[in-house]
Each structure stands twice: as C-alpha cells, then as structure tokens.
Tab-separated table of C-alpha atoms in Angstrom:
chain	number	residue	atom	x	y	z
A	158	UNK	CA	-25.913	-38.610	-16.965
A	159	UNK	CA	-23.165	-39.458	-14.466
A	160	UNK	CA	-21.260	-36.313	-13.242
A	161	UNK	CA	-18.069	-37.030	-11.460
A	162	UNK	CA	-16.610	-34.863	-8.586
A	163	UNK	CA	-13.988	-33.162	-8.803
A	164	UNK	CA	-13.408	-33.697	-12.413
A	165	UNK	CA	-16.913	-31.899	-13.463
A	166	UNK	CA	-15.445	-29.022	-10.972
A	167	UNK	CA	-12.132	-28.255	-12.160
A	168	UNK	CA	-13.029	-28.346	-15.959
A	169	UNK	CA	-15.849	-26.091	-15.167
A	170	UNK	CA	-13.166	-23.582	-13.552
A	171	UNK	CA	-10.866	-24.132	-16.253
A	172	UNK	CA	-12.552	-23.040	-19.266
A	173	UNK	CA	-14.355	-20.345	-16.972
A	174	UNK	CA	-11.381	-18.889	-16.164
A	175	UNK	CA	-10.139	-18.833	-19.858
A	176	UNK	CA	-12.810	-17.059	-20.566
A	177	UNK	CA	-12.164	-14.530	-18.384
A	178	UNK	CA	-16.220	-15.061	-16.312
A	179	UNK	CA	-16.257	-14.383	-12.926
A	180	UNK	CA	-17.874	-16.937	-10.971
A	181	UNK	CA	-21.310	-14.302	-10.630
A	182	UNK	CA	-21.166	-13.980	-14.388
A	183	UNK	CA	-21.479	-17.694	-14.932
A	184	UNK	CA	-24.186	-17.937	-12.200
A	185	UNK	CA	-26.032	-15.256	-14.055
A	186	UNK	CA	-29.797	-15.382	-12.151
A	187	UNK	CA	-30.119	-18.907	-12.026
A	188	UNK	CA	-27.889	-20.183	-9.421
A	189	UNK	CA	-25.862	-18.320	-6.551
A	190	UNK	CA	-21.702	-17.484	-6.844
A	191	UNK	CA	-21.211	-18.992	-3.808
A	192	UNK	CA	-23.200	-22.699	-5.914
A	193	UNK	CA	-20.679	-21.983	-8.329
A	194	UNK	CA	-18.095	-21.608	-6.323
A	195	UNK	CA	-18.746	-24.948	-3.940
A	196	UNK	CA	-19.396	-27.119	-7.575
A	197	UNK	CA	-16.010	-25.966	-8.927
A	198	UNK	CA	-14.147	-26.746	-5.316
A	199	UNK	CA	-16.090	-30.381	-5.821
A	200	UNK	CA	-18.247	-29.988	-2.503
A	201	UNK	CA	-21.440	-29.776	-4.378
A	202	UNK	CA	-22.927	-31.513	-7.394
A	203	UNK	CA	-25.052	-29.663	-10.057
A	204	UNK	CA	-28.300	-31.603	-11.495
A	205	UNK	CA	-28.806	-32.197	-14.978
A	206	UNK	CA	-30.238	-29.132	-15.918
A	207	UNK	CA	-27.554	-27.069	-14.309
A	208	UNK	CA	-24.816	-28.526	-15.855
A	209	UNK	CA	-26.225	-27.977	-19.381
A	210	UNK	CA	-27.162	-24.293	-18.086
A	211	UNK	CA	-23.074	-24.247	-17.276
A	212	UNK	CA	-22.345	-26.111	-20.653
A	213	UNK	CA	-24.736	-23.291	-22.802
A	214	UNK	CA	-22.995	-20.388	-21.113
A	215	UNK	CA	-19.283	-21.777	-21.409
A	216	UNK	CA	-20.003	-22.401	-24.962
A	217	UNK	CA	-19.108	-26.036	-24.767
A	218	UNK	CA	-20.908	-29.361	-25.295
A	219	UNK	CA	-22.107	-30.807	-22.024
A	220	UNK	CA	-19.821	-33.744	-22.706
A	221	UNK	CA	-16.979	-31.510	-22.363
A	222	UNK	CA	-17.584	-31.166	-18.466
A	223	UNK	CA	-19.277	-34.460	-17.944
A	224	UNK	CA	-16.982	-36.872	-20.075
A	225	UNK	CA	-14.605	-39.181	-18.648
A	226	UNK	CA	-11.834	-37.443	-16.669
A	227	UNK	CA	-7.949	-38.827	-18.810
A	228	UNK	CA	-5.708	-39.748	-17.018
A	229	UNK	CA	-3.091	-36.891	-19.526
A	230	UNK	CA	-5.696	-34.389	-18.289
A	231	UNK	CA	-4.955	-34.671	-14.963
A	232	UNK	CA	-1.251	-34.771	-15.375
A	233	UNK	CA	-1.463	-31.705	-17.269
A	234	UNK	CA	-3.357	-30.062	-14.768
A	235	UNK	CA	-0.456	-31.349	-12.183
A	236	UNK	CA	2.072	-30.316	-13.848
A	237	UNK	CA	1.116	-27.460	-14.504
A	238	UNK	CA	0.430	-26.677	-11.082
A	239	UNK	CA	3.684	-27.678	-9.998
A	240	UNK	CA	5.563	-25.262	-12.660
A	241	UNK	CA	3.625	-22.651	-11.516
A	242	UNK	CA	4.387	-23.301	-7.676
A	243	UNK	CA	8.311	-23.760	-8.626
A	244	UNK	CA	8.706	-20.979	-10.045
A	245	UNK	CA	6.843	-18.579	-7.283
A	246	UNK	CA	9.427	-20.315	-4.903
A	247	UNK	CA	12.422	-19.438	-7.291
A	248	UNK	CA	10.893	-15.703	-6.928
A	249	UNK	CA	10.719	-16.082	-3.497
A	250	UNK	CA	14.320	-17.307	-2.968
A	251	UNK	CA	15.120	-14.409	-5.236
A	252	UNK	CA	13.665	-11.829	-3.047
A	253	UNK	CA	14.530	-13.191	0.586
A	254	UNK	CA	18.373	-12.941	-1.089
A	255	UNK	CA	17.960	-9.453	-2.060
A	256	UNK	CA	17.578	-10.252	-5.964
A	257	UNK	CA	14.735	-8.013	-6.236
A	258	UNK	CA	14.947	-7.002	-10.207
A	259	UNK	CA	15.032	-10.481	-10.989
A	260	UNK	CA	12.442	-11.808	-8.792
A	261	UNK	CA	10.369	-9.078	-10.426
A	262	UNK	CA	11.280	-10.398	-13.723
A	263	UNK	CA	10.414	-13.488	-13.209
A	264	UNK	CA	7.163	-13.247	-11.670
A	265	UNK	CA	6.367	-10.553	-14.270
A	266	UNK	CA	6.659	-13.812	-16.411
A	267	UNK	CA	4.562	-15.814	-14.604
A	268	UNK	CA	2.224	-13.997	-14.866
A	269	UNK	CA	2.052	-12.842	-18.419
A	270	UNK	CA	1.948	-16.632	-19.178
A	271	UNK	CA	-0.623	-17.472	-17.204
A	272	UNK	CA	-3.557	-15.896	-18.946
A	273	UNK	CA	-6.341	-18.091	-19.711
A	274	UNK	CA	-4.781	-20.957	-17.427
A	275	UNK	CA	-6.689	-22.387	-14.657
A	276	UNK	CA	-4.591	-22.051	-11.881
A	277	UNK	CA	-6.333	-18.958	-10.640
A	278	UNK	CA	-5.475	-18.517	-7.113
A	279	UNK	CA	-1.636	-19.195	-8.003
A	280	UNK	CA	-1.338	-16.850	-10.651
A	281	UNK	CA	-3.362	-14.168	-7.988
A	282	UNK	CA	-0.355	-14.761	-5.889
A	283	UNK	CA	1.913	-14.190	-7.968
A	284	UNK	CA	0.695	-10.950	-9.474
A	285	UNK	CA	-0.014	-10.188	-5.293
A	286	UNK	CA	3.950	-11.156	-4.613
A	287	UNK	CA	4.930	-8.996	-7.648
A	288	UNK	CA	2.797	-5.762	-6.261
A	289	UNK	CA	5.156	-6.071	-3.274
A	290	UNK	CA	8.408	-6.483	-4.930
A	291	UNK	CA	7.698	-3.739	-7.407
A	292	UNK	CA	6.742	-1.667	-3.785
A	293	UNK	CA	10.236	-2.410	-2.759
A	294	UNK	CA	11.958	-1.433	-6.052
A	295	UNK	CA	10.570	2.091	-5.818
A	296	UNK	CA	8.255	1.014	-8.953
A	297	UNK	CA	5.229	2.490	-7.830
A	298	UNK	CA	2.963	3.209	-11.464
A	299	UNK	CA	4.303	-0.591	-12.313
A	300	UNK	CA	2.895	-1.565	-8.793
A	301	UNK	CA	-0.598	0.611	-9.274
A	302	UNK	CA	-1.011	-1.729	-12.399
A	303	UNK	CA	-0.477	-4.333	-10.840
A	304	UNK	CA	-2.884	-3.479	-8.773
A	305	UNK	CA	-5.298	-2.121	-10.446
A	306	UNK	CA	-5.444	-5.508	-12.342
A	307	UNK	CA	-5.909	-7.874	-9.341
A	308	UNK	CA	-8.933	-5.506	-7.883
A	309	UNK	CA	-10.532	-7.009	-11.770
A	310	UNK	CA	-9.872	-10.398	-11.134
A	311	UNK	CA	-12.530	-12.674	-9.988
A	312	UNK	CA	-10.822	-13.807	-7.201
A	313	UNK	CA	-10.644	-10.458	-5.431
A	314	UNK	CA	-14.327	-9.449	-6.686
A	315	UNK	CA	-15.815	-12.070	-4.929
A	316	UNK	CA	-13.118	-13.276	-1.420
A	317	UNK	CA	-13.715	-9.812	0.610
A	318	UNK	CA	-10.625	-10.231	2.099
A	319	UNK	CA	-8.761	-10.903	-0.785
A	320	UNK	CA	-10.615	-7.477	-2.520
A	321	UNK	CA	-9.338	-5.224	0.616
A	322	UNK	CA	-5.962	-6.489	0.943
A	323	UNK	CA	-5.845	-5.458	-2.883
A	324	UNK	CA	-7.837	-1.992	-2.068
A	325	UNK	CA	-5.457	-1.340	1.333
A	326	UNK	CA	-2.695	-1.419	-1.081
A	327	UNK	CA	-3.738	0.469	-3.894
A	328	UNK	CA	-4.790	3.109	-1.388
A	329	UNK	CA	-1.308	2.763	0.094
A	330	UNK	CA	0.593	3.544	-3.886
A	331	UNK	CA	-2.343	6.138	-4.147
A	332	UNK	CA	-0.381	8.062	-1.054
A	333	UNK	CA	2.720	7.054	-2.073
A	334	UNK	CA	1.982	8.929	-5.429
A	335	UNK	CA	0.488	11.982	-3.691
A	336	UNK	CA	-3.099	11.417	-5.096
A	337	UNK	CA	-4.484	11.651	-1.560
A	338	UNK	CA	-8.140	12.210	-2.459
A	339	UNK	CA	-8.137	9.159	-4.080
A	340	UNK	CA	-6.196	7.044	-1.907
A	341	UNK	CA	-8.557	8.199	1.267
A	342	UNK	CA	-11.657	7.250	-1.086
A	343	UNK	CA	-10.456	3.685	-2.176
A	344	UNK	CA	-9.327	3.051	1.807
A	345	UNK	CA	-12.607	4.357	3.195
A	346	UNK	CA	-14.287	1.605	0.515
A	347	UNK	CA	-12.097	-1.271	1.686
A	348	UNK	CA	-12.674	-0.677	5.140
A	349	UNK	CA	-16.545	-0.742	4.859
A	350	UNK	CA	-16.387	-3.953	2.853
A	351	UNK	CA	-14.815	-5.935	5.674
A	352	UNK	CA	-16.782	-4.094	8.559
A	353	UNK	CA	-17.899	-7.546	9.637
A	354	UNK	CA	-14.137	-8.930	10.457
A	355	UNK	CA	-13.447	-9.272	14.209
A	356	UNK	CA	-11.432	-5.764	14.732
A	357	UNK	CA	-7.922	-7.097	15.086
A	358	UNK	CA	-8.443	-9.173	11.904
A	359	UNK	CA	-5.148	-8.433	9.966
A	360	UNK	CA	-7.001	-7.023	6.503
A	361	UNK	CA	-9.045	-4.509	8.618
A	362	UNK	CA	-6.228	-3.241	10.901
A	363	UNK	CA	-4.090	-2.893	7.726
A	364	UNK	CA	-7.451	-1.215	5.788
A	365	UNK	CA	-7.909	1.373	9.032
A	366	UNK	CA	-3.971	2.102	8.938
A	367	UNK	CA	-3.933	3.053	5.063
A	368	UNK	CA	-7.297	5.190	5.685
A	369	UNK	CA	-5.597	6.947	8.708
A	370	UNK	CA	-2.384	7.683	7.294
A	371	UNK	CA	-4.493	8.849	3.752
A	372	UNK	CA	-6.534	10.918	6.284
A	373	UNK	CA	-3.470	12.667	8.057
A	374	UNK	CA	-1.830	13.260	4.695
A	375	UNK	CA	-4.563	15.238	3.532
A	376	UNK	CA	-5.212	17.143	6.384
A	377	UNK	CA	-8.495	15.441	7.451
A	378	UNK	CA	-7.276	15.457	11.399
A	379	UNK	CA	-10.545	15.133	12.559
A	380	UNK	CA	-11.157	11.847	11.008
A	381	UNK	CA	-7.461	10.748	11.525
A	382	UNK	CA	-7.732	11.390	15.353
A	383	UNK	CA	-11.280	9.082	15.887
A	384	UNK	CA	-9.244	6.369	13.627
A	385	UNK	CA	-6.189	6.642	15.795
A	386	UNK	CA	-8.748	6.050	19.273
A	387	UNK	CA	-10.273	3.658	17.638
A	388	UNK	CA	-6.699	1.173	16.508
A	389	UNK	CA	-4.929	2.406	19.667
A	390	UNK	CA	-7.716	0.775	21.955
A	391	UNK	CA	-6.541	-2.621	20.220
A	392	UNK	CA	-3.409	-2.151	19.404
A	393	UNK	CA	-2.198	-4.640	22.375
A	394	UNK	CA	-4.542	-7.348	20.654
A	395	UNK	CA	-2.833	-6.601	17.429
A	396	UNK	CA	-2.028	-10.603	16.982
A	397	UNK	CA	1.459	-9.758	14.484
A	398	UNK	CA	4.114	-7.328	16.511
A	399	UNK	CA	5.234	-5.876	12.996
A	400	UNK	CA	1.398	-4.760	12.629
A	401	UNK	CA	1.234	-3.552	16.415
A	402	UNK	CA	4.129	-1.643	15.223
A	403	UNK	CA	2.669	-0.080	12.991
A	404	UNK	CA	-0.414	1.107	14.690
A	405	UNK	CA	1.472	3.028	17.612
A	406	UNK	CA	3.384	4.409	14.370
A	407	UNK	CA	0.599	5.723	12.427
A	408	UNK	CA	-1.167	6.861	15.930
A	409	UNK	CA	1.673	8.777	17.459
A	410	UNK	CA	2.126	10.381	13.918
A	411	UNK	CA	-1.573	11.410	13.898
A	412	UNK	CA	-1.040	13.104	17.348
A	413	UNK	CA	1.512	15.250	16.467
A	414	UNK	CA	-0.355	16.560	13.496
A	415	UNK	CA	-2.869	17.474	16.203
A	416	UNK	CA	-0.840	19.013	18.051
A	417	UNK	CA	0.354	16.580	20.948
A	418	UNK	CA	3.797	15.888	21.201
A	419	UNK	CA	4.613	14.096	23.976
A	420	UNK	CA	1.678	11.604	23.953
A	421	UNK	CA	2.974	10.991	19.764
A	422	UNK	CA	6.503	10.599	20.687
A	423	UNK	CA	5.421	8.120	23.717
A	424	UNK	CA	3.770	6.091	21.122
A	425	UNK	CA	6.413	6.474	18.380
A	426	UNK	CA	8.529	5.086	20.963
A	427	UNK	CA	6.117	1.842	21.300
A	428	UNK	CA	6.598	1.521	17.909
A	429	UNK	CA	10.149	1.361	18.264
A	430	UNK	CA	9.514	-1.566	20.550
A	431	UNK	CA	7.698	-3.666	18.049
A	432	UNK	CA	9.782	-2.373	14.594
A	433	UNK	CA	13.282	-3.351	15.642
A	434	UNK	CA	15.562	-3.264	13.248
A	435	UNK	CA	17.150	-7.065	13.048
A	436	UNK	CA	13.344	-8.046	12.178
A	437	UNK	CA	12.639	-5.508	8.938
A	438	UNK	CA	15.795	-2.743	8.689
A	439	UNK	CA	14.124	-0.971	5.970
A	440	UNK	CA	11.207	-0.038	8.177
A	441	UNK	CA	12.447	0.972	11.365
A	442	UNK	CA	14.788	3.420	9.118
A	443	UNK	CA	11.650	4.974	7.722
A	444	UNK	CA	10.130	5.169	11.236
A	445	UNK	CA	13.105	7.174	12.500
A	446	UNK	CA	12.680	9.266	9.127
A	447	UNK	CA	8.987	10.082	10.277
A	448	UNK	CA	9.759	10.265	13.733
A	449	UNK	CA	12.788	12.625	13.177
A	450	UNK	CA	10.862	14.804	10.816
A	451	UNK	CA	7.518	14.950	12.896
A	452	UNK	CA	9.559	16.220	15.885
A	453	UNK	CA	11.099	18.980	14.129
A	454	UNK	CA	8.054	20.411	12.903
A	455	UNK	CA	5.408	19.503	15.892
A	456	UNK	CA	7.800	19.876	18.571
A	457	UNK	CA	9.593	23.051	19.031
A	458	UNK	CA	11.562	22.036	22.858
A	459	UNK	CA	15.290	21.144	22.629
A	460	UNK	CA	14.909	17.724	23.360
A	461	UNK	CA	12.918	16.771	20.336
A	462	UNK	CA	15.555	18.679	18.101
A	463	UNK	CA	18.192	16.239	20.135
A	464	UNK	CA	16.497	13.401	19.551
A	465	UNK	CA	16.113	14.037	15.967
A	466	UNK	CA	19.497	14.502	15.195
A	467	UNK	CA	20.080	10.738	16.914
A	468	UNK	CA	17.215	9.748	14.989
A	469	UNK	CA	18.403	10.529	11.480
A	470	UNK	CA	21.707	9.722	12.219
A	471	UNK	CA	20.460	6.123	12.680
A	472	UNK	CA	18.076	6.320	9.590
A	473	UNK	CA	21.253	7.644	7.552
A	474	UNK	CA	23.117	4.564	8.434
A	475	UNK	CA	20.182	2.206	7.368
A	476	UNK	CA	19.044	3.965	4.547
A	477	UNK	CA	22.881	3.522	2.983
A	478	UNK	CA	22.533	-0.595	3.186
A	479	UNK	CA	19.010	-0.840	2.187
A	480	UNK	CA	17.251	2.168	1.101
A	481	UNK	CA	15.723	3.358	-2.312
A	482	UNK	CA	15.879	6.466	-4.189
A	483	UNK	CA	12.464	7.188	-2.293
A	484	UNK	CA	13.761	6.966	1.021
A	485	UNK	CA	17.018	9.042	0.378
A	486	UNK	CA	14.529	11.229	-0.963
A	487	UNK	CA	12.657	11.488	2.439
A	488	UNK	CA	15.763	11.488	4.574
A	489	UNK	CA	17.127	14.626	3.220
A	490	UNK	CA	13.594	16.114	3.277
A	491	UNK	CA	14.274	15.327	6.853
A	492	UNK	CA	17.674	16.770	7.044
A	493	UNK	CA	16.418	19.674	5.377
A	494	UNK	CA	13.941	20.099	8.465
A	495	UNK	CA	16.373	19.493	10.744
A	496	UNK	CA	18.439	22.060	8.724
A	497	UNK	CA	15.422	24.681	9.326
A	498	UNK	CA	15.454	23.924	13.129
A	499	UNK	CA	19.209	25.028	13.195
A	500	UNK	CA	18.996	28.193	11.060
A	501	UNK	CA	20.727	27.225	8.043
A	502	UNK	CA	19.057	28.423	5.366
A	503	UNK	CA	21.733	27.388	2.444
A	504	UNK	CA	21.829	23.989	3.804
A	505	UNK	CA	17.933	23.675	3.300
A	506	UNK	CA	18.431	24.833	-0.151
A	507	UNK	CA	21.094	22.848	-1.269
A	508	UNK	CA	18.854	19.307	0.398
A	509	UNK	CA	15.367	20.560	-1.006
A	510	UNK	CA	16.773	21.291	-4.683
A	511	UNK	CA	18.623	17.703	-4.797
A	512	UNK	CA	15.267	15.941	-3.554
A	513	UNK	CA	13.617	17.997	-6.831
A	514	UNK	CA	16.879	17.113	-9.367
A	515	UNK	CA	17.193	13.439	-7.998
A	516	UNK	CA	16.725	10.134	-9.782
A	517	UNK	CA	13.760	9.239	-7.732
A	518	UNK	CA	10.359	10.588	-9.460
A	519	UNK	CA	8.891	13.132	-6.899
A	520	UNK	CA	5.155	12.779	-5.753
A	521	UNK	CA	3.265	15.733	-6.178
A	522	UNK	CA	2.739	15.995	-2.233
A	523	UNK	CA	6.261	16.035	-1.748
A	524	UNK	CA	7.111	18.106	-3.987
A	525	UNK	CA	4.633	21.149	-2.821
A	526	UNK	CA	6.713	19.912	1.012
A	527	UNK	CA	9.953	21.139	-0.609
A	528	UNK	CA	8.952	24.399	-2.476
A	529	UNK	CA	7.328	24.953	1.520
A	530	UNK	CA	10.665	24.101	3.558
A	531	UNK	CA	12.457	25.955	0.094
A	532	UNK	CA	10.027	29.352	0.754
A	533	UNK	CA	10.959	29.049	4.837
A	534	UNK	CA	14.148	29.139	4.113
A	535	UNK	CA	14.119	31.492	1.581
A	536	UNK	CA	12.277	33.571	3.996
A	537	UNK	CA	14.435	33.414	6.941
A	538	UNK	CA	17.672	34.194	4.115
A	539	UNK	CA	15.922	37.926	3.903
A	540	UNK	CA	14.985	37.447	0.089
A	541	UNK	CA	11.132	38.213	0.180
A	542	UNK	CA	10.556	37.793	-3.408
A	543	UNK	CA	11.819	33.814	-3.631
A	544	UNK	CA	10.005	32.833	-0.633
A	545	UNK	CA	6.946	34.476	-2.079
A	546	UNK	CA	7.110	32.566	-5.217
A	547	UNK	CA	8.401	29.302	-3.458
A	548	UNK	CA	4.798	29.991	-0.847
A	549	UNK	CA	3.043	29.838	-3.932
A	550	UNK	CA	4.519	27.213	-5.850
A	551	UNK	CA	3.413	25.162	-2.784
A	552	UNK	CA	0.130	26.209	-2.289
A	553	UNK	CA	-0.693	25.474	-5.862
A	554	UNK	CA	1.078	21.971	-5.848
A	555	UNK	CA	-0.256	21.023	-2.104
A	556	UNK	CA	-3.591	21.697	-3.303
A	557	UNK	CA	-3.519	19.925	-6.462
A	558	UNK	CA	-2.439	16.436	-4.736
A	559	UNK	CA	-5.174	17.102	-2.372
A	560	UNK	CA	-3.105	18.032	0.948
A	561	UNK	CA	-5.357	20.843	2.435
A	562	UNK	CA	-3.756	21.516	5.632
A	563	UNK	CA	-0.042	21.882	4.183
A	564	UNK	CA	-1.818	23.799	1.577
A	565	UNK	CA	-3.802	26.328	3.677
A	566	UNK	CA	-0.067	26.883	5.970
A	567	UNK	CA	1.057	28.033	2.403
A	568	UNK	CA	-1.428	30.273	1.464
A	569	UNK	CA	-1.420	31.900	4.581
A	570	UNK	CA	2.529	32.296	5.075
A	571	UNK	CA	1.934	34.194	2.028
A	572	UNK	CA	-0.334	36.221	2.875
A	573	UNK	CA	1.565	37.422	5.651
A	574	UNK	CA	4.383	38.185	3.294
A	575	UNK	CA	2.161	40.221	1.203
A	576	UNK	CA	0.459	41.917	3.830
A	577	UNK	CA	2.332	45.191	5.019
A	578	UNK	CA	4.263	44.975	8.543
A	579	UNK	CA	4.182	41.406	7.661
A	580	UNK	CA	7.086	39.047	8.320
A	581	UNK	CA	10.056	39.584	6.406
C-alpha cells in the first residue's frame, strides 16, 4: 500500500476534525498526539497497520485516506482556505476602521459555518479575533462563550500556549464580570501550564498579569504583592512596550492596595511611558481611570487629589471618542471618588445611582463599590440609617463576587455605625 504525504495527512485531519476527535482521542493508546499530530502536518508517515488503526477509528475505508489525491480535492481544499482567509481580512479591515458590530457579525459567521470543516487553526482564529472584538463591544457573556468554546477545541487542548492565551482571557471576562474566585482559579491554572516558558514569554507575562490583577481584586494582597516582585524584576525585558506597560500598571496598582503610594504612583507613571495614547487611546484612558481612582482612595496628601483631577479630566476627554458603556461606567465611579475626596456628598449620589440605572450591565463587584462610596456618602450627609443599609448592601454584594477585602471595610464601617459613640 502506497501512502502519499501530505495527501494521507490532510484527509486524516479533515474527517478528524469533522468529527469533532481531538488529536489524543484518535491516538487513543496506540500511538502518541504528538505521531498524530506530525502524520497530519505530513512530516511523518504511518505504516500499514497504523493507517488502518486511523481508518477503523475514523469510520472510513482505508482507501479513503490512502487513495489517489484529485486534483478537485485539492482545489476544494484551496479554496476553501482562501474564503476563509478573505474573509478574516474583511473582519480585520472592519475592526482597524472602527466597524466593530460588523466585524463581529461577520466573524460570528465564519465561524458558525465552519463546523466540521478542516481548516482548524483558521477557524481558531477567527473565533480568537471574535473574543476580542466582542471584549471591545462591552459584550462580555458573548465573549465568555466564546471563550469557553475555544478552551474545548483541540487546538487549545493540546498547543499550551494556545490553551493559556485562551485561559488568560477567560480569567480576564471572569474579573470583568466580578466572579473573582473563579477568575483567580482559571489564571492560577494557566500560569502553571506554561511554567516552562522563558519568563518574559508573552503568554506567561500576560497569564501572571490576569492572576495578579484577579488576586488584587479579591483582596488576596499577599499573593498580589510576590506576583508584582516577581513581573517588576522583568518588566525592562518585557520584549512588547504595550505589555511593559502593562506590568508597571498592574504593579503600581498592587502597591497602593498595600499601602504604598508613592512607589505605585512612580510606577503608574512608567506605565504612562509605555501606554501613550497615539499607540492604543482606549487604554491609556482606562489607566488614568485606575490611576485617578487609586489615588483618591490610597493616597490621602493634596497632591494625589491634584493629580487626579488632571487625570480624569484627560480620561473624560478620551473616554467621549472611544469609550464604552463600561468605561463611562468606571469614570464616574471615579468621579464619584473624587467627589468623596471633596466633600460632596449629593454629587456622589447623583454619579453612584447613574452607574446602577445605566445601560451598561453592572458586575457584581462593582456594584457592592457603589452601594460602599453610596453608604460613605450617605454617612458623611448625617443620615445614619441609609448609610447603614447602603454598608450592608455592600458587604453582602462584595462578598458574594468574592472581593474579601472591600467586603471586610464594609462590614466593619458598619459595625462602627452600630456600635454606640460610633461614627455618625
């Protein structure tokens, strides 16, 4: 029996792929994933018996992979290759112009009509390029679909770096959701899968950034501070400045949860450096959102409540050209801190009760942050009795989306207001 390379490789992928076996599954104990995987690519040849083994487990006669390769078989496989790649260029174009609904769209196309098709790794990027798109809609259970479905696909089960750029970013729309203790569990998995990456590798940074920033979220500071050390000693061998960026980011925002204000702001300011705002708008304006709000709350001298005044004045400005529903969202929970700073109670009411009656669906985390800044405010307003409700709305709703420390400031808060002599 003659078997021909590539030909025997790419029908074997085909009809494996249509029907739906990962490339362990068609191994089963006879042969290794990685055998299957260099056979399909055409770098290795299977023996007789294999190849009916392969055959017997497609469901397929042995002819099937071994028969002559046509000459329309190949121009199918082409062309259909070539449709494929069009039309993720189309989406592209679609994107890089702004034309993010429709780039959506279309790619939500491609990939509902590529199911059982063989072109695997294009229709991976393509659900991959959708996940982001949907990110920068403000789609977020769409993108955790998305998601979710590409962690399934044999492509990510078996490329580790393929499986934790999917995990970095479902951990990523865990936090964005406010499901923090799952979105620290799924980073802390993706980061021990590609332990063996050289440490400035771009899927581990990006796997140690989602774990730190689900880790300061949730009020693990302990772990959040070792995790910030550990990317800030190679942060200046960060290859990408966007992901450099984002490391002094994450790091300066981890010490001022612990308490260190002018060592975070130092490093937000390094971050500033590498996020500038010709290169990605949309991000620097969230930076000055987090820097801004951080300050208020960490930082209690008059030049942190200067500079963030400057700070969301520049984030307003951005937010207006390119921002979501999510990141108006954020900017008037910022405002609202701000707001706090200055002793304007009504002002802090009127920004937190818009964030809760907005068009933008409110995470669970965020929400238990207004009903806290609401209670403050309440609190500093003289009326005892809303601020002890809005302390325990947020206690109960912080604790629920798993953010201990913000919960625990809560509870306590109201305990002093219950306690007698206690702050009024």
């Amino acid at each position: 029996m003659m078997i021909e390379q590539p030909a025997f490789g790419r029908r074997l992928r085909r009809l494996r792929v249509q029907r739906g076996l990962s490339q362990s599954e068609l191994a089963g104990d006879d042969v290794s994933a990685s055998y299957v995987s260099r056979v399909e690519s055409g770098g290795r040849s299977p023996n007789d018996l294999i190849a009916s083994l392969f055959a017997r487990r497609l469901e397929v006669p042995l002819e099937t992979l071994t028969g002559p390769d046509s000459q329309e078989s190949e121009d199918e496989h082409r062309s259909q290759r070539l449709d494929v790649a069009s039309q993720l260029l189309t989406a592209g174009a679609l994107r890089k112009d702004g034309e993010l609904a429709e780039a959506a769209e279309l790619l939500r196309r491609i990939v509902a009509a590529g199911a059982g098709h063989s072109e695997e790794d294009l229709l991976w990027e393509a659900a991959w390029v959708l996940g982001e798109v949907l990110r920068e809609l403000g789609h977020i259970a769409e993108e955790h679909t998305v998601l979710t479905g590409l962690a399934e696909t044999s492509l990510s089960q078996e490329t580790p770096r393929l499986a934790a750029r999917v995990a970095t970013a479902l951990s990523e729309n865990l936090r964005h959701q406010g499901r923090l203790g799952e979105a620290v569990r799924v980073a802390e998995a993706a980061v021990s899968d590609i332990v063996t990456l050289p440490p400035t590798a771009h899927e581990r940074v990006k796997a140690m950034l989602a774990l730190l920033n689900s880790y300061a979220d949730s009020g693990e500071l302990e772990n959040a501070a070792r995790l910030a050390d550990t990317l800030q000693e190679i942060a200046e061998n960060v290859p990408s400045r966007q992901l450099r960026g984002q490391v002094y980011w994450a790091a300066g925002s981890t010490r001022f949860l612990c308490g260190l204000p002018q060592e975070a702001a130092r490093l937000h300011e390094q971050a500033f450096v590498c996020l500038r705002p010709d290169v990605n708008l949309a991000a620097w304006a969230r930076l000055c959102l987090t820097s801004a709000a951080l300050r208020l709350e960490h930082d209690p001298s008059d030049d942190a409540l200067e500079s963030a005044e400057g700070l969301l004045a520049r984030a307003r400005q951005a937010i207006e050209l390119v921002g979501r529903a999510d990141d108006l969202a954020d900017l008037m929970l910022a405002e609202a801190q701000l707001a706090l700073r200055q002793g304007r109670p009504e002002r802090v009411l009127d920004l937190t009760g818009r964030v809760c009656d907005g068009e933008a669906e409110v995470p669970l985390a965020k929400l238990g942050q207004c009903h806290l800044m609401s209670a403050k405010a309440h609190s500093l307003a003289g009326d005892t009795a809303a601020a002890q409700d809005s302390y325990r709305q947020a206690a109960e709703i912080l604790e629920r989306a798993g953010a201990y420390r913000k919960s625990s400031e809560a509870w306590r808060q109201l305990s002093e207001l219950l306690t007698p002599g206690g702050p009024q």
